[in-house]
Short mmCIF file of C-alpha atoms in Angstrom, two decimals:
data_model
loop_
_atom_site.label_atom_id
_atom_site.label_comp_id
_atom_site.label_asym_id
_atom_site.label_seq_id
_atom_site.Cartn_x
_atom_site.Cartn_y
_atom_site.Cartn_z
CA MET G 1 32.74 9.49 22.41
CA ALA G 2 30.36 8.10 24.98
CA VAL G 3 32.37 5.94 27.25
CA SER G 4 35.76 5.42 25.89
CA ILE G 5 38.25 8.07 26.83
CA ILE G 6 40.09 6.79 29.87
CA PHE G 7 43.00 8.95 31.04
CA SER G 8 45.62 8.59 33.71
CA PHE G 9 47.43 11.62 35.11
CA ASN G 10 51.00 10.87 36.22
CA SER G 11 51.51 14.45 37.36
CA LEU G 12 50.28 17.92 36.52
CA ASP G 13 53.54 18.65 34.70
CA ALA G 14 53.59 15.42 32.69
CA GLY G 15 50.27 15.91 30.91
CA ILE G 16 47.81 13.17 30.10
CA ASN G 17 48.83 9.62 29.29
CA LEU G 18 46.35 7.19 27.78
CA VAL G 19 46.28 3.80 29.46
CA ASP G 20 45.24 0.45 28.01
CA GLY G 21 45.21 -1.56 31.21
CA GLY G 22 44.95 -1.16 34.93
CA VAL G 23 42.82 1.39 36.71
CA PRO G 24 43.19 4.96 35.44
CA ASP G 25 43.06 7.92 37.79
CA VAL G 26 40.53 9.77 35.61
CA CYS G 27 37.81 8.58 33.21
CA VAL G 28 35.88 10.77 30.78
CA LEU G 29 32.42 9.85 29.56
CA ALA G 30 31.71 11.56 26.23
CA PHE G 31 29.66 10.96 23.06
CA ASP G 32 30.91 7.90 21.17
CA THR G 33 29.33 6.56 17.98
CA GLN G 34 31.66 3.54 18.20
CA LEU G 35 30.54 2.55 21.70
CA ASN G 36 30.83 -1.16 22.45
CA TYR G 37 30.53 -3.47 25.43
CA ASP G 38 34.29 -3.57 26.02
CA LYS G 39 34.43 0.22 26.35
CA MET G 40 31.46 0.22 28.71
CA CYS G 41 33.09 -2.45 30.89
CA LYS G 42 36.39 -0.53 31.05
CA LEU G 43 34.69 2.64 32.22
CA ASN G 44 32.47 0.71 34.65
CA PHE G 45 35.54 -1.04 36.12
CA ALA G 46 37.47 2.21 36.58
CA VAL G 47 34.53 4.12 38.09
CA ARG G 48 33.75 1.27 40.51
CA ARG G 49 37.38 1.31 41.64
CA GLY G 50 37.35 5.01 42.43
CA ALA G 51 38.70 6.79 39.34
CA PHE G 52 37.77 10.48 39.14
CA TYR G 53 34.73 10.42 36.87
CA VAL G 54 34.06 13.24 34.38
CA ALA G 55 31.13 13.52 31.96
CA THR G 56 31.05 16.00 29.11
CA HIS G 57 27.32 16.81 29.20
CA PRO G 58 23.97 15.50 30.49
CA ASP G 59 21.90 15.43 27.27
CA LEU G 60 19.74 12.30 27.29
CA VAL G 61 19.37 12.12 23.51
CA CYS G 62 21.22 13.43 20.49
CA PRO G 63 19.21 14.56 17.48
CA ALA G 64 19.88 12.33 14.48
CA LYS G 65 18.62 12.22 10.90
CA ASP G 66 15.60 9.95 11.41
CA GLU G 67 15.28 9.64 15.18
CA SER G 68 17.06 10.78 18.33
CA ILE G 69 19.77 8.45 19.63
CA PRO G 70 21.08 7.91 23.18
CA ASP G 71 23.50 10.58 24.37
CA VAL G 72 25.80 10.97 27.37
CA GLY G 73 23.00 11.62 29.88
CA SER G 74 21.55 8.19 29.09
CA PHE G 75 24.93 6.62 29.75
CA ILE G 76 25.33 8.58 32.99
CA ALA G 77 22.07 6.95 34.15
CA MET G 78 23.25 3.50 33.08
CA PHE G 79 26.59 3.84 34.89
CA GLU G 80 24.87 5.19 37.99
CA LYS G 81 22.88 1.94 38.12
CA SER G 82 25.92 -0.27 37.51
CA THR G 83 28.44 1.58 39.70
CA GLY G 84 26.37 3.43 42.27
CA ARG G 85 28.12 6.66 41.27
CA VAL G 86 27.28 9.80 39.37
CA PRO G 87 30.05 11.83 37.68
CA ASP G 88 32.32 13.77 40.01
CA VAL G 89 31.95 16.65 37.58
CA ILE G 90 29.94 17.38 34.44
CA VAL G 91 31.81 19.98 32.43
CA GLY G 92 29.25 20.87 29.77
CA LYS G 93 25.94 22.68 29.65
CA PRO G 94 24.06 23.52 31.85
CA TYR G 95 26.84 23.61 34.46
CA THR G 96 28.86 26.77 35.11
CA GLY G 97 32.40 25.49 34.52
CA MET G 98 32.31 26.14 30.80
CA GLY G 99 30.69 29.55 31.35
CA ASP G 100 33.41 30.49 33.84
CA ALA G 101 36.04 29.49 31.28
CA VAL G 102 34.43 31.65 28.56
CA LEU G 103 34.27 34.66 30.87
CA ALA G 104 37.91 34.24 31.90
CA LYS G 105 39.19 33.67 28.36
CA PHE G 106 37.47 36.67 26.81
CA GLY G 107 37.45 39.00 29.82
CA VAL G 108 33.78 39.91 29.41
CA LYS G 109 30.88 40.26 31.80
CA PRO G 110 28.05 37.71 31.82
CA ASP G 111 25.51 40.15 30.39
CA GLU G 112 27.77 40.66 27.35
CA ILE G 113 27.23 37.05 26.26
CA THR G 114 24.17 35.61 24.54
CA MET G 115 23.62 31.86 24.37
CA VAL G 116 21.55 30.62 21.43
CA GLY G 117 20.10 27.14 21.65
CA ASP G 118 17.16 24.82 21.09
CA ARG G 119 17.12 23.00 24.44
CA LEU G 120 15.73 24.49 27.62
CA SER G 121 17.35 21.94 29.93
CA THR G 122 20.88 22.54 28.67
CA ASP G 123 21.26 25.63 26.47
CA ILE G 124 18.86 28.02 28.20
CA LYS G 125 19.56 26.66 31.68
CA PHE G 126 23.30 27.13 30.95
CA ALA G 127 22.68 30.77 30.07
CA ASN G 128 20.52 31.27 33.17
CA ASN G 129 23.04 29.53 35.46
CA ASN G 130 25.81 31.81 34.17
CA GLY G 131 23.87 35.08 34.02
CA PHE G 132 24.08 35.18 30.20
CA ASN G 133 21.39 36.45 27.85
CA SER G 134 19.57 33.66 26.03
CA ILE G 135 17.75 33.06 22.78
CA LEU G 136 15.65 29.93 22.37
CA VAL G 137 15.16 28.79 18.79
CA LEU G 138 12.16 26.57 18.14
CA SER G 139 13.80 24.76 15.21
CA GLY G 140 15.02 21.89 17.38
CA GLU G 141 13.89 20.01 20.47
CA THR G 142 11.76 22.61 22.26
CA THR G 143 8.18 23.45 21.35
CA ARG G 144 6.06 26.32 22.63
CA GLU G 145 4.15 23.79 24.76
CA ILE G 146 7.37 22.56 26.40
CA LEU G 147 8.45 26.17 26.96
CA ALA G 148 5.16 27.01 28.69
CA GLU G 149 5.71 24.13 31.16
CA SER G 150 9.39 24.83 31.86
CA GLU G 151 10.94 26.76 34.74
CA ASP G 152 13.86 27.69 32.47
CA LYS G 153 12.84 30.76 30.48
CA PRO G 154 14.87 32.46 27.73
CA HIS G 155 15.17 36.19 27.19
CA LEU G 156 13.94 35.84 23.60
CA VAL G 157 12.19 33.13 21.54
CA LEU G 158 12.65 32.84 17.77
CA GLU G 159 11.40 30.30 15.26
CA SER G 160 14.96 29.62 14.03
CA ALA G 161 18.51 30.96 14.23
CA ARG G 162 17.97 32.55 10.80
CA GLU G 163 15.88 35.21 12.53
CA ILE G 164 18.86 36.47 14.49
#
């Protein structure tokens, strides 16, 4: 969901309560195929009034059947223009929060994890930021030409995940 999940925390012990009106304490920007202007205005209102602002990931586009469609990163840019703010935290790739959670949950070392993905800017950068091994598959967004130009390098490059 791209703009719609707006949460208010009453206390750490009480959990999360959805709110329909007023200004929530926390807003979450996530992928939303049902995005509409009302949802965008609600998030914009809350962010402008100081709600803690979380985004799930910075991908600009989402692969779709015929053509890529706007993803959360595109909406982050839009809300930055309309609110003057960027998210207080982005919890998804390529940031380390999710990697830290995986390491803690499974009690493993970074070099015991291998990230497989098709995007240099999120998947491979996530692996690099967390000290994980990485495999880039060329069956998605990244081409060999894009790889040659990128600062983010994987440990291994395969044509597709089937080669693993």
